[in-house]
Amino acid sequence: MNGTVVVLLGPPGSGKGTQAQRLVEVLGTPHVSSGDLFRHHLSEDTDLGQLAKSYMEKGELVPDDVTVKMVMERISRPDCEEGVILDGFPRTLTQAEALKGALSGRGQEVTVVPLIRVGDEEVVRRLTARRVCKECGAVYNLAFNPPEEEGECDVCGGDLYQREDDNPETVQHRLYTYYKETSPLIGYYFAQDRLVEVDGEQPVEQVSEELLEAIHEAKRAS
Ligand code: ADP
Ligand code: ADP
Ligand code: ZN
């Protein structure tokens, strides 16, 4: 098998984006976030952005066909040949099957699926205090990981903003969507012997360490 394909699974706010950005530094493979791709389309006001907007505002999933098409186009680029860290995709069984098909077409498979476990109350606490850099996408938290200067990114000095869907009502609905549509993937990847559970309520560094351990272990076994 060539390439390491990591699928980060977990509820909204479990730290997928935070951890993916850290894993990039160590693994050297790109971080592909379906949420970031959609937000890019939104900011560019493309047809796909206009389609995705109403779903994202409500905290519902964008339909599988357009989501799969968008992510497949991204991971078929040369920089993903040696592997990829997927964050927020797949989110349905249909998406998981599409990913499997696309990878097998190029002699790859999903290497490991860390499930980052975080309780519902912690999710709400984290997401309502989340701030994101407009320029580079760095993720902050007003309570746990505030920027040095208020409203300003430590990395690039860009402005920080709050995502429109990080309000308490939409967060509740995103959690509901996660349990209904995404949690079946836990059984799906468990049955394929790819699932590794990680306690996501530990400090960021500790979670990273356990993720790296799980990834290295899975690479050895593959
Ligand atoms: P979070 O990181 O907080 O879980 P994301 O940035 O991953 O949120 O996703 C934001 C929104 O983008 C989702 O609520 C959904 O509307 C849409 N979205 C992202 N990824 C997918 C996907 N794989 N399938 C369908 N919709 C998605
Ligand atoms: P996701 O991509 O799964 O939605 P994020 O990585 O955006 O999650 O993290 C959600 C929020 O929680 C952010 O404000 C982030 O700074 C914060 N966060 C991430 N990991 C931890 C952690 N281990 N402990 C406390 N806060 C965290
Ligand atoms: Zn920045």
mmCIF file of C-alpha atoms and ligand atoms in Angstrom, residues 133 135-138 153 155-158, ligand 3:
data_model
loop_
_atom_site.group_PDB
_atom_site.id
_atom_site.type_symbol
_atom_site.label_atom_id
_atom_site.label_comp_id
_atom_site.label_asym_id
_atom_site.label_seq_id
_atom_site.Cartn_x
_atom_site.Cartn_y
_atom_site.Cartn_z
ATOM 1 C CA CYS A 133 -8.274 33.249 11.162
ATOM 2 C CA GLU A 135 -6.350 34.515 6.243
ATOM 3 C CA CYS A 136 -4.699 31.221 7.201
ATOM 4 C CA GLY A 137 -7.491 29.213 8.886
ATOM 5 C CA ALA A 138 -5.682 28.837 12.230
ATOM 6 C CA CYS A 153 -3.925 35.649 14.436
ATOM 7 C CA VAL A 155 0.599 33.008 12.990
ATOM 8 C CA CYS A 156 -0.086 35.584 10.294
ATOM 9 C CA GLY A 157 -1.650 38.632 11.980
ATOM 10 C CA GLY A 158 -4.933 38.100 10.077
HETATM 11 ZN ZN ZN B 3 -3.662 33.429 10.448
#
